[in-house]
Coordinates of C-alpha atoms in Angstrom, one line a residue:
Chain A
X1 CA 31.3 -5.3 18.1
X2 CA 28.1 -4.5 16.2
X3 CA 28.2 -1.7 13.7
X4 CA 25.6 1.0 13.2
X5 CA 24.2 1.4 9.6
X6 CA 22.5 4.7 9.5
X7 CA 19.9 5.8 6.9
X8 CA 17.9 8.9 6.6
X9 CA 14.2 9.8 6.8
X10 CA 11.4 8.2 4.7
X11 CA 13.2 5.0 3.9
X12 CA 10.6 2.9 2.2
X13 CA 10.2 -0.8 1.7
X14 CA 11.3 -0.4 -1.9
X15 CA 14.6 1.0 -0.6
X16 CA 15.0 -1.9 1.9
X17 CA 14.2 -4.5 -0.8
X18 CA 13.3 -3.4 -4.3
X19 CA 10.1 -5.1 -5.5
X20 CA 11.8 -6.8 -8.3
X21 CA 14.0 -8.8 -5.9
X22 CA 11.1 -10.5 -4.1
X23 CA 11.9 -14.1 -3.2
X24 CA 9.5 -15.5 -5.8
X25 CA 11.3 -13.4 -8.4
X26 CA 14.9 -14.3 -7.6
X27 CA 14.7 -17.3 -5.3
X28 CA 14.2 -17.8 -1.5
X29 CA 17.9 -18.5 -1.0
X30 CA 19.2 -15.2 -2.3
X31 CA 16.6 -12.4 -2.1
X32 CA 18.2 -11.0 1.0
X33 CA 21.4 -10.3 -0.9
X34 CA 19.5 -7.5 -2.6
X35 CA 18.8 -5.6 0.6
X36 CA 19.3 -1.8 0.0
X37 CA 20.5 -2.8 -3.6
X38 CA 19.7 0.7 -4.9
X39 CA 20.6 2.8 -1.9
X40 CA 23.6 1.0 -0.6
X41 CA 24.7 -1.9 -2.7
X42 CA 27.6 -2.9 -0.4
X43 CA 25.2 -3.4 2.6
X44 CA 24.2 -7.0 2.1
X45 CA 27.8 -8.1 1.6
X46 CA 29.3 -6.2 4.6
X47 CA 26.6 -6.3 7.2
X48 CA 27.2 -8.7 10.2
X49 CA 24.7 -10.5 12.3
X50 CA 23.9 -8.3 15.3
X51 CA 24.5 -5.0 13.5
X52 CA 22.0 -2.3 14.2
X53 CA 20.0 -0.4 11.6
X54 CA 19.2 3.2 12.3
X55 CA 16.5 5.1 10.4
X56 CA 15.1 8.6 10.6
X57 CA 11.4 9.5 10.4
X58 CA 8.6 7.2 9.0
X59 CA 10.8 4.2 8.6
X60 CA 9.5 1.5 6.3
X61 CA 6.7 3.4 4.6
X62 CA 5.2 1.9 1.5
X63 CA 4.5 -1.6 0.6
X64 CA 3.3 -4.3 3.0
X65 CA 5.9 -6.7 1.7
X66 CA 7.1 -8.6 4.7
X67 CA 10.1 -9.9 2.8
X68 CA 11.7 -6.4 3.2
X69 CA 12.2 -6.9 7.0
X70 CA 12.6 -10.7 6.3
X71 CA 15.7 -9.9 4.3
X72 CA 17.0 -7.9 7.2
X73 CA 16.3 -10.8 9.6
X74 CA 18.0 -13.2 7.3
X75 CA 21.1 -11.0 7.4
X76 CA 21.1 -11.2 11.2
X77 CA 19.4 -7.9 12.2
X78 CA 17.7 -8.2 15.5
X79 CA 17.0 -4.6 16.3
X80 CA 16.4 -1.3 14.5
X81 CA 16.2 2.2 15.9
X82 CA 14.1 4.9 14.2
X83 CA 12.6 8.3 14.9
X84 CA 9.3 6.9 13.9
X85 CA 7.8 4.0 11.9
X86 CA 5.2 3.4 9.2
X87 CA 2.6 1.1 10.7
X88 CA 2.8 -2.0 8.5
X89 CA 6.6 -2.1 8.7
X90 CA 6.4 -1.8 12.5
X91 CA 4.0 -4.7 12.7
X92 CA 6.1 -6.8 10.3
X93 CA 9.2 -6.2 12.4
X94 CA 7.5 -7.3 15.6
X95 CA 6.0 -10.3 13.8
X96 CA 9.5 -11.4 12.6
X97 CA 11.1 -10.9 16.0
X98 CA 13.1 -7.7 15.2
X99 CA 12.8 -5.2 18.0
X100 CA 11.7 -1.7 16.8
X101 CA 13.2 0.9 19.2
X102 CA 12.0 4.4 18.8
X103 CA 14.0 7.5 19.8
X104 CA 14.7 10.9 18.2
X105 CA 17.7 11.6 20.4
X106 CA 19.5 8.3 20.0
X107 CA 19.0 8.4 16.2
X108 CA 20.5 11.9 16.2
X109 CA 23.4 10.9 18.4
X110 CA 24.4 7.8 16.4
X111 CA 26.5 8.0 13.3
X112 CA 27.1 5.5 10.5
X113 CA 29.9 3.1 11.3
X114 CA 29.7 3.6 15.1
X115 CA 30.7 0.5 17.1
X116 CA 28.0 -0.1 19.7
X117 CA 26.6 -2.7 22.1
X118 CA 22.8 -3.0 22.6
X119 CA 21.0 -5.0 25.2
X120 CA 17.8 -6.0 23.4
X121 CA 15.9 -6.7 26.6
X122 CA 16.7 -3.5 28.6
X123 CA 17.3 -1.2 25.7
X124 CA 20.7 -0.1 27.1
X125 CA 23.0 1.1 24.3
X126 CA 26.7 1.6 24.8
X127 CA 29.0 3.5 22.5
X128 CA 32.5 3.6 24.0
X129 CA 32.0 5.1 27.4
X130 CA 28.6 6.7 26.5
X131 CA 25.4 5.1 27.6
X132 CA 22.0 5.7 26.0
X133 CA 18.7 4.4 27.3
X134 CA 16.1 3.2 24.7
X135 CA 12.6 2.6 25.9
X136 CA 11.9 -1.1 25.9
X137 CA 9.0 -2.1 23.6
X138 CA 5.5 -2.0 25.2
X139 CA 4.4 -5.1 27.2
X140 CA 2.1 -6.6 24.6
X141 CA 4.9 -6.6 22.1
X142 CA 7.4 -8.0 24.6
X143 CA 4.9 -10.8 25.3
X144 CA 5.0 -11.8 21.6
X145 CA 8.7 -11.2 21.3
X146 CA 9.6 -13.4 24.2
X147 CA 8.3 -16.3 22.3
X148 CA 10.4 -15.3 19.3
X149 CA 7.8 -13.8 17.1
X150 CA 4.0 -13.3 16.9
X151 CA 3.8 -16.5 14.9
X152 CA 5.6 -18.4 17.6
X153 CA 3.4 -16.9 20.2
X154 CA 0.2 -17.8 18.4
X155 CA 1.5 -21.3 17.7
X156 CA 2.3 -21.8 21.4
X157 CA -0.7 -20.2 23.0
X158 CA -3.4 -20.4 20.3
X159 CA -4.3 -16.8 20.9
X160 CA -3.0 -13.3 20.4
X161 CA -1.1 -11.5 23.2
X162 CA -3.4 -9.7 25.7
X163 CA -6.4 -11.7 24.5
Chain B
X1 CA -18.4 11.5 23.2
X2 CA -19.4 9.7 20.0
X3 CA -17.6 7.2 17.9
X4 CA -15.7 7.6 14.6
X5 CA -16.5 5.3 11.7
X6 CA -13.4 3.2 12.5
X7 CA -14.5 2.9 16.1
X8 CA -18.1 2.0 15.0
X9 CA -16.9 -0.9 12.8
X10 CA -14.4 -2.2 15.3
X11 CA -16.9 -1.9 18.2
X12 CA -19.5 -3.8 16.2
X13 CA -16.9 -6.5 15.5
X14 CA -15.5 -6.6 19.0
X15 CA -19.0 -6.9 20.5
X16 CA -18.4 -4.0 22.9
X17 CA -17.8 -0.3 22.6
X18 CA -14.1 0.3 21.8
X19 CA -12.2 3.5 21.5
X20 CA -9.0 4.6 19.8
X21 CA -6.0 3.2 21.5
X22 CA -7.6 -0.1 22.7
X23 CA -6.4 -3.4 21.4
X24 CA -9.0 -5.6 19.9
X25 CA -9.2 -9.1 18.4
X26 CA -11.9 -9.1 15.8
X27 CA -13.3 -11.5 13.2
X28 CA -12.4 -10.7 9.6
X29 CA -14.8 -11.0 6.7
X30 CA -12.3 -11.5 4.0
X31 CA -8.5 -12.2 3.8
X32 CA -7.0 -11.2 0.5
X33 CA -3.6 -12.7 -0.5
X34 CA -1.7 -11.6 -3.6
X35 CA 0.6 -13.9 -5.6
X36 CA 3.8 -12.2 -4.4
X37 CA 3.3 -13.2 -0.8
X38 CA 1.5 -16.5 -1.4
X39 CA 4.7 -18.5 -0.8
X40 CA 5.3 -16.9 2.6
X41 CA 1.6 -17.3 3.4
X42 CA 1.7 -21.0 2.8
X43 CA 5.0 -21.4 4.7
X44 CA 3.6 -19.7 7.7
X45 CA 0.3 -21.7 7.7
X46 CA 2.4 -24.8 7.5
X47 CA 4.5 -23.7 10.4
X48 CA 1.4 -23.1 12.4
X49 CA 0.2 -26.5 11.3
X50 CA -3.1 -24.7 10.3
X51 CA -5.4 -24.4 7.3
X52 CA -7.7 -21.5 6.7
X53 CA -10.5 -21.6 9.3
X54 CA -13.1 -20.2 6.9
X55 CA -11.9 -21.1 3.4
X56 CA -14.8 -19.1 1.8
X57 CA -13.3 -15.9 3.5
X58 CA -9.9 -16.3 1.8
X59 CA -9.1 -15.1 -1.8
X60 CA -5.8 -15.4 -3.6
X61 CA -5.3 -13.1 -6.6
X62 CA -2.5 -13.7 -9.2
X63 CA -1.9 -10.1 -10.3
X64 CA 1.5 -8.8 -9.2
X65 CA 3.3 -10.8 -11.9
X66 CA 0.7 -11.9 -14.3
X67 CA 1.3 -13.7 -16.6
X68 CA 4.4 -15.2 -15.0
X69 CA 7.6 -13.4 -16.0
X70 CA 10.1 -16.2 -15.3
X71 CA 10.4 -19.8 -14.2
X72 CA 10.5 -19.0 -10.5
X73 CA 7.2 -17.1 -10.7
X74 CA 5.6 -19.8 -12.9
X75 CA 6.4 -22.4 -10.2
X76 CA 5.1 -20.1 -7.4
X77 CA 1.8 -19.6 -9.4
X78 CA 1.5 -23.3 -10.0
X79 CA 1.7 -23.8 -6.2
X80 CA -1.0 -21.2 -5.7
X81 CA -3.5 -23.1 -8.0
X82 CA -2.7 -26.4 -6.5
X83 CA -3.0 -25.1 -2.9
X84 CA -6.2 -23.3 -3.7
X85 CA -7.8 -26.5 -5.1
X86 CA -6.6 -28.5 -2.2
X87 CA -8.1 -26.2 0.5
X88 CA -11.1 -24.9 -1.4
X89 CA -9.8 -21.4 -1.6
X90 CA -10.9 -19.0 -4.3
X91 CA -8.1 -18.2 -6.8
X92 CA -8.4 -15.4 -9.3
X93 CA -6.0 -16.4 -12.0
X94 CA -3.8 -14.6 -14.5
X95 CA -5.8 -11.9 -16.4
X96 CA -8.7 -11.5 -13.9
X97 CA -7.1 -8.3 -12.7
X98 CA -5.7 -6.2 -9.8
X99 CA -6.6 -7.6 -6.4
X100 CA -8.5 -4.6 -5.0
X101 CA -10.5 -4.1 -8.2
X102 CA -11.3 -7.8 -8.4
X103 CA -12.5 -8.0 -4.8
X104 CA -14.7 -5.0 -5.3
X105 CA -16.2 -6.4 -8.5
X106 CA -16.8 -9.8 -6.8
X107 CA -18.6 -8.2 -3.9
X108 CA -16.0 -9.4 -1.4
X109 CA -15.8 -6.0 0.3
X110 CA -19.1 -4.8 1.8
X111 CA -20.0 -1.9 4.0
X112 CA -19.1 -2.6 7.6
X113 CA -16.8 -5.5 6.8
X114 CA -13.2 -6.0 7.9
X115 CA -11.0 -6.9 5.0
X116 CA -7.3 -7.6 5.6
X117 CA -5.1 -7.8 2.5
X118 CA -1.5 -8.6 1.9
X119 CA -1.1 -5.4 -0.1
X120 CA -0.8 -1.9 1.5
X121 CA -3.5 -0.5 -0.8
X122 CA -6.1 -2.6 0.9
X123 CA -7.3 0.7 2.3
X124 CA -9.2 0.8 -1.1
X125 CA -12.1 -1.1 0.4
X126 CA -12.9 1.9 2.5
X127 CA -14.6 3.3 -0.6
X128 CA -17.7 1.4 0.3
X129 CA -17.3 1.7 4.1
X130 CA -15.3 -1.5 4.7
X131 CA -12.4 -1.4 7.1
X132 CA -9.7 -2.4 4.7
X133 CA -6.1 -2.6 5.9
X134 CA -2.8 -3.9 4.6
X135 CA -0.7 -6.4 6.5
X136 CA 2.4 -8.5 6.0
X137 CA 2.5 -12.3 5.4
X138 CA 2.5 -13.3 9.1
X139 CA -0.6 -11.2 10.0
X140 CA -2.3 -12.5 6.9
X141 CA -1.5 -16.1 7.7
X142 CA -2.7 -15.6 11.3
X143 CA -5.9 -14.0 10.0
X144 CA -6.6 -17.0 7.7
X145 CA -5.7 -19.6 10.3
X146 CA -7.8 -18.0 13.1
X147 CA -10.4 -16.1 11.2
X148 CA -9.5 -13.1 13.3
X149 CA -6.9 -10.3 13.5
X150 CA -5.3 -8.3 16.2
X151 CA -5.7 -4.5 15.9
X152 CA -5.1 -1.3 17.8
X153 CA -8.3 0.8 17.3
X154 CA -7.0 3.8 15.4
X155 CA -7.4 7.5 16.0
X156 CA -9.0 9.2 13.1
X157 CA -8.2 12.2 10.9
X158 CA -11.3 13.7 9.3
X159 CA -11.0 14.9 5.7
X160 CA -14.0 16.7 4.2
X161 CA -14.3 17.3 0.5
X162 CA -16.8 19.9 -0.6
X163 CA -18.1 21.1 -3.9
X164 CA -17.8 19.8 -7.4
X165 CA -14.6 19.1 -9.3
X166 CA -14.0 21.6 -12.1
X167 CA -14.0 20.1 -15.6
X168 CA -10.6 18.5 -16.2
X169 CA -9.9 17.9 -12.6
X170 CA -10.3 14.4 -11.2
X171 CA -10.5 12.4 -8.0
X172 CA -6.8 11.6 -8.5
X173 CA -6.0 15.3 -8.2
X174 CA -8.2 15.5 -5.0
X175 CA -6.4 12.4 -3.6
X176 CA -3.0 13.8 -4.3
X177 CA -4.0 17.1 -2.7
X178 CA -5.2 15.1 0.4
X179 CA -1.8 13.4 0.6
X180 CA 0.0 16.7 0.3
X181 CA -2.0 18.2 3.1
X182 CA -1.7 15.3 5.4
X183 CA 2.0 14.5 4.4
X184 CA 3.4 11.0 4.1
X185 CA 3.3 10.4 7.8
X186 CA 0.4 12.6 8.8
X187 CA -2.0 9.7 9.3
X188 CA 0.4 7.0 10.5
X189 CA -1.5 4.4 12.7
X190 CA -4.7 6.3 12.1
X191 CA -7.9 6.0 10.0
X192 CA -8.6 8.7 7.5
X193 CA -12.3 9.3 7.6
X194 CA -13.5 10.9 4.4
X195 CA -16.7 13.0 4.3
X196 CA -18.1 14.0 1.0
X197 CA -20.2 17.2 1.4
X198 CA -22.2 19.7 -0.7
X199 CA -21.8 18.3 -4.2
X200 CA -18.9 16.0 -3.5
X201 CA -21.3 13.1 -2.7
X202 CA -21.8 12.7 -6.4
X203 CA -18.4 11.1 -6.6
X204 CA -18.7 7.5 -8.1
X205 CA -17.6 4.3 -6.4
X206 CA -14.5 4.3 -8.6
X207 CA -13.6 7.8 -7.6
X208 CA -14.1 6.9 -4.0
X209 CA -11.7 4.0 -4.5
X210 CA -9.1 6.3 -5.8
X211 CA -9.4 8.5 -2.6
X212 CA -9.4 5.5 -0.2
X213 CA -6.5 3.9 -2.1
X214 CA -4.2 6.8 -1.6
X215 CA -4.9 7.3 2.1
X216 CA -2.2 4.7 2.8
X217 CA 0.3 7.2 1.2
X218 CA -0.4 9.4 4.3
X219 CA 0.4 6.3 6.5
X220 CA -3.2 5.4 7.2
X221 CA -4.3 2.1 8.6
X222 CA -7.6 2.5 6.9
X223 CA -9.3 5.1 4.7
X224 CA -13.0 5.1 5.3
X225 CA -15.5 7.0 3.3
X226 CA -18.8 7.8 5.0
X227 CA -21.4 6.1 2.8
X228 CA -23.4 8.4 0.5
X229 CA -24.4 8.9 -3.1
X230 CA -24.3 5.9 -5.4
X231 CA -22.9 3.7 -2.6
X232 CA -26.4 3.8 -1.0
X233 CA -27.8 2.4 -4.3
X234 CA -25.2 -0.2 -4.9
X235 CA -24.9 -1.6 -1.4
X236 CA -26.9 -2.5 1.6
X237 CA -25.5 0.0 4.1
X238 CA -26.4 -0.8 7.7
X239 CA -27.9 2.0 9.8
X240 CA -25.1 2.0 12.3
X241 CA -22.4 2.5 9.7
X242 CA -22.0 6.3 10.2
X243 CA -19.8 8.3 12.5
X244 CA -21.4 10.1 15.4
X245 CA -21.7 13.9 15.0
X246 CA -19.6 14.3 18.2
X247 CA -16.9 11.8 17.3
X248 CA -13.4 12.9 18.3
X249 CA -10.8 13.5 15.5
X250 CA -7.1 14.1 15.9
X251 CA -7.2 16.6 13.1
X252 CA -9.7 17.9 10.6
X253 CA -8.8 18.9 7.0
X254 CA -11.1 20.5 4.4
X255 CA -10.6 20.5 0.6
X256 CA -12.9 22.6 -1.7
X257 CA -12.9 20.5 -4.8
X258 CA -14.1 23.5 -6.9
X259 CA -10.8 25.3 -6.4
X260 CA -8.5 22.3 -7.4
X261 CA -6.3 22.2 -10.4
X262 CA -4.6 19.1 -12.0
X263 CA -1.9 17.8 -9.7
X264 CA 1.4 15.8 -10.1
X265 CA 3.3 14.0 -7.5
X266 CA 7.0 14.6 -8.2
X267 CA 9.8 12.0 -7.5
X268 CA 10.6 10.5 -5.1
X269 CA 7.9 11.0 -2.6
X270 CA 4.1 10.7 -3.0
X271 CA 3.5 13.8 -0.8
X272 CA 5.7 15.9 -3.0
X273 CA 2.6 17.2 -4.8
X274 CA 2.6 20.2 -7.2
X275 CA 0.4 21.8 -9.8
X276 CA 1.0 20.4 -13.3
X277 CA 2.2 23.9 -14.3
X278 CA 5.2 23.5 -12.0
X279 CA 6.6 20.6 -14.0
X280 CA 5.0 21.3 -17.4
X281 CA 7.5 20.6 -20.2
X282 CA 9.4 17.8 -18.5
X283 CA 10.4 15.2 -21.2
X284 CA 8.6 11.8 -20.9
X285 CA 9.7 8.4 -22.1
X286 CA 6.8 6.3 -20.9
X287 CA 3.2 6.8 -19.8
X288 CA 1.5 4.1 -17.8
X289 CA -2.3 4.2 -17.4
X290 CA -3.6 1.5 -15.0
X291 CA -3.3 0.1 -11.5
X292 CA -5.6 -0.2 -8.5
X293 CA -5.6 3.6 -8.3
X294 CA -6.6 4.5 -11.8
X295 CA -7.1 1.5 -14.1
X296 CA -10.9 1.5 -14.1
X297 CA -13.3 2.0 -17.1
X298 CA -13.9 5.6 -16.2
X299 CA -10.1 6.2 -16.2
X300 CA -9.6 4.5 -19.6
X301 CA -12.5 6.6 -20.9
X302 CA -11.0 9.8 -19.6
X303 CA -7.7 8.9 -21.4
X304 CA -9.5 8.0 -24.6
X305 CA -11.3 11.3 -24.5
X306 CA -7.9 13.1 -24.7
X307 CA -6.4 10.6 -27.2
X308 CA -9.3 10.5 -29.7
X309 CA -8.0 11.7 -33.0
X310 CA -4.5 12.2 -31.6
X311 CA -1.3 10.1 -31.7
X312 CA 1.3 9.3 -29.0
X313 CA 4.4 11.4 -29.5
X314 CA 7.3 9.7 -31.4
X315 CA 9.7 8.0 -28.9
X316 CA 7.1 7.8 -26.2
X317 CA 5.6 4.5 -25.0
X318 CA 2.0 4.5 -23.8
X319 CA 1.2 1.5 -21.8
X320 CA -2.4 0.8 -20.8
X321 CA -3.3 -2.0 -18.4
X322 CA -7.0 -2.3 -17.5
X323 CA -7.5 -3.0 -13.8
X324 CA -9.5 -6.1 -14.5
X325 CA -10.9 -8.5 -17.1
X326 CA -14.3 -6.8 -16.6
X327 CA -12.8 -3.4 -17.3
X328 CA -11.0 -4.8 -20.4
X329 CA -14.2 -6.3 -21.7
X330 CA -16.3 -3.1 -21.2
X331 CA -13.5 -1.0 -22.7
X332 CA -13.5 -3.3 -25.7
X333 CA -17.3 -3.2 -26.0
X334 CA -17.7 0.5 -25.9
X335 CA -14.9 1.4 -28.3
X336 CA -12.6 2.9 -25.6
X337 CA -9.9 0.3 -26.3
X338 CA -9.9 1.0 -30.1
X339 CA -9.4 4.7 -29.5
X340 CA -6.5 4.0 -27.2
X341 CA -4.9 1.5 -29.7
X342 CA -5.4 3.9 -32.6
X343 CA -3.5 6.6 -30.7
X344 CA -0.6 4.2 -30.3
X345 CA -1.2 2.6 -26.9
X346 CA 0.3 -0.8 -26.0
X347 CA -2.1 -3.1 -24.1
X348 CA -1.1 -5.3 -21.1
X349 CA -2.8 -8.1 -19.3
X350 CA -4.9 -6.9 -16.3
X351 CA -2.6 -6.9 -13.3
X352 CA 0.1 -4.9 -11.4
X353 CA 3.3 -5.6 -13.3
X354 CA 5.0 -2.2 -13.9
X355 CA 3.7 -0.5 -10.7
X356 CA 6.5 -2.1 -8.7
X357 CA 8.9 -2.8 -11.5
X358 CA 8.4 -6.5 -11.8
X359 CA 7.7 -6.8 -15.5
X360 CA 5.9 -5.2 -18.5
X361 CA 7.1 -1.6 -18.5
X362 CA 10.2 -1.5 -16.4
X363 CA 12.2 1.8 -16.7
X364 CA 15.8 2.1 -18.0
X365 CA 18.3 4.4 -16.3
X366 CA 17.4 8.1 -16.7
X367 CA 13.9 7.5 -18.1
X368 CA 10.9 9.5 -17.1
X369 CA 7.4 8.0 -16.6
X370 CA 4.1 9.6 -16.0
X371 CA 2.0 7.0 -14.2
X372 CA -1.6 6.9 -12.9
X373 CA -0.3 4.6 -10.0
X374 CA 0.2 5.5 -6.4
X375 CA 4.0 5.4 -5.7
X376 CA 6.9 7.3 -7.1
X377 CA 9.6 5.9 -4.8
X378 CA 13.2 5.7 -6.1
X379 CA 13.8 2.6 -8.1
X380 CA 10.1 1.5 -7.8
X381 CA 9.6 0.9 -11.6
X382 CA 13.2 -0.1 -12.5
X383 CA 16.4 1.9 -12.6
X384 CA 17.1 3.8 -9.3
X385 CA 17.5 7.1 -11.2
X386 CA 14.3 6.7 -13.3
X387 CA 11.7 9.2 -12.4
X388 CA 8.0 8.5 -11.8
X389 CA 5.5 11.4 -11.9
X390 CA 2.0 10.4 -10.5
X391 CA -1.0 12.0 -12.2
X392 CA -4.5 11.5 -13.4
X393 CA -5.4 9.5 -16.5
X394 CA -6.2 12.8 -18.3
X395 CA -2.8 14.3 -17.6
X396 CA -1.1 11.0 -18.3
X397 CA -2.8 10.8 -21.8
X398 CA -2.0 14.4 -22.6
X399 CA 1.7 13.9 -21.6
X400 CA 1.8 10.9 -24.0
X401 CA 0.6 13.1 -26.9
X402 CA 2.8 16.0 -26.0
X403 CA 6.0 14.0 -25.2
X404 CA 6.3 16.1 -22.1
X405 CA 4.3 16.6 -18.9
X406 CA 1.1 18.5 -20.0
X407 CA -2.6 18.8 -19.5
X408 CA -5.1 18.2 -22.3
X409 CA -5.6 22.0 -22.5
X410 CA -1.9 22.4 -23.5
X411 CA -2.4 20.2 -26.6
X412 CA -3.0 21.8 -30.0
X413 CA -6.7 21.7 -30.8
X414 CA -7.9 19.0 -33.1
X415 CA -8.7 19.9 -36.7
X416 CA -12.5 20.4 -37.0
X417 CA -13.9 17.5 -38.9
X418 CA -15.7 18.3 -42.2
X419 CA -19.4 18.9 -41.9
X420 CA -21.4 15.8 -42.0

């Protein structure tokens, strides 16, 4: 069952992937192994595909580096839940096909190490017998996400969602 | 209800009147790519089976690791040069300088333009009334392939600066004060529209770049300065490029420049801004003067003014990296560089290196750095416990001399020279 990895407020892209571990610095094949290298060195080794990342306020502030969320994608992360997001990070998540859920209450309710099940389409989150409802992403995002990512959407349709 | 500056630019580009909250697809005037994402950019274009729609609207700048720090980087930069030649894309090579400074110097950001850059500090172009915004590799690749980008028209926060800066207080201090007031998330998804009033319009293009640059530290999508002062002399500013008097703002903030004192942003958050007096005396191992925030000629001159006739404290490293080759040349020509070197500065190749801990000036565990850059996040410049204090070039230079965080006024006065 997927595990919750919970982080605090103001987690920046340097926390998610320190700038010195960019793919072109350390290699395309291993940059993701440095995810959270400073904050939580065991993360990249222990995270399992399908695990859920949980952030507090202003998740992903800082650099536009897409290889921060790309490292998470490579480690099998398909969804994150945060109280709020920084804008470039939010866009990058969507573009890579990671669903950014937003909820103060669910973030407060979840604890690090929780075993959960999350339905990415409906936003229904189960922890034991408890049921939480996450608001599904807005339609224009879903439109892109249904094709996998914004890149896939554009490749298929030759235009942006809603255009 | 009138339109904000962001709404004006995006309406013009969309070909219809658009308001905050609407989604628009607009043509972009310039797509800026930095070396560190170029590989991802090429990969995504290849996946789309696309090449840049308007090659003349794409620039690649080799600045984040320049010159190459290892073999991986050298290979990546070789690919950039070859790709640029093949597709007729402008490449600014090693030594030309920091992307935002270079684009401004080359006239690749103009009033009313939309410039998307693969670097979060692309808000810098707002200094001249361009809608500059940072994006990731996917968005940048799509912008290059289609010539367009997909944006939500942002709400705006209005920041008004009034009055003149007191002597010894700089645009960096004003910018840090703005980030403190707005907080790190206070302008998320929004445009910060900056008005310079009653004396503040005398701020130079470089000072305006410092203000626009730091708006992203409040989460801004764009930081737009209403054109005034020397911008009107340096650029052709279209008549429509002004916000309407009855435009709607989410929030309005005012800063009286004449009341400001030197500021420092204390680890590990940019909005953790204090007066220098609150951290005066903090031991310093390295001082870094440079970056897209404060690596311009006026910044180097401000540092030289403090360092003239003085020496960097024993055990302290003073690293100076001019923001561009043009800055470097001018600083060499007017003697600024010699003053810095005589004081004990080490000179680096124009570029970004130490700002994000890639090379040239990485910090060891426990070290403290005063930097003129724009981020003091944990581990940003090297060791996770190294501390970065963000300040103006004046405060940085004074701290290098003192060996601890200080203002120039804290330094012992220079010996009077003998009468000529």
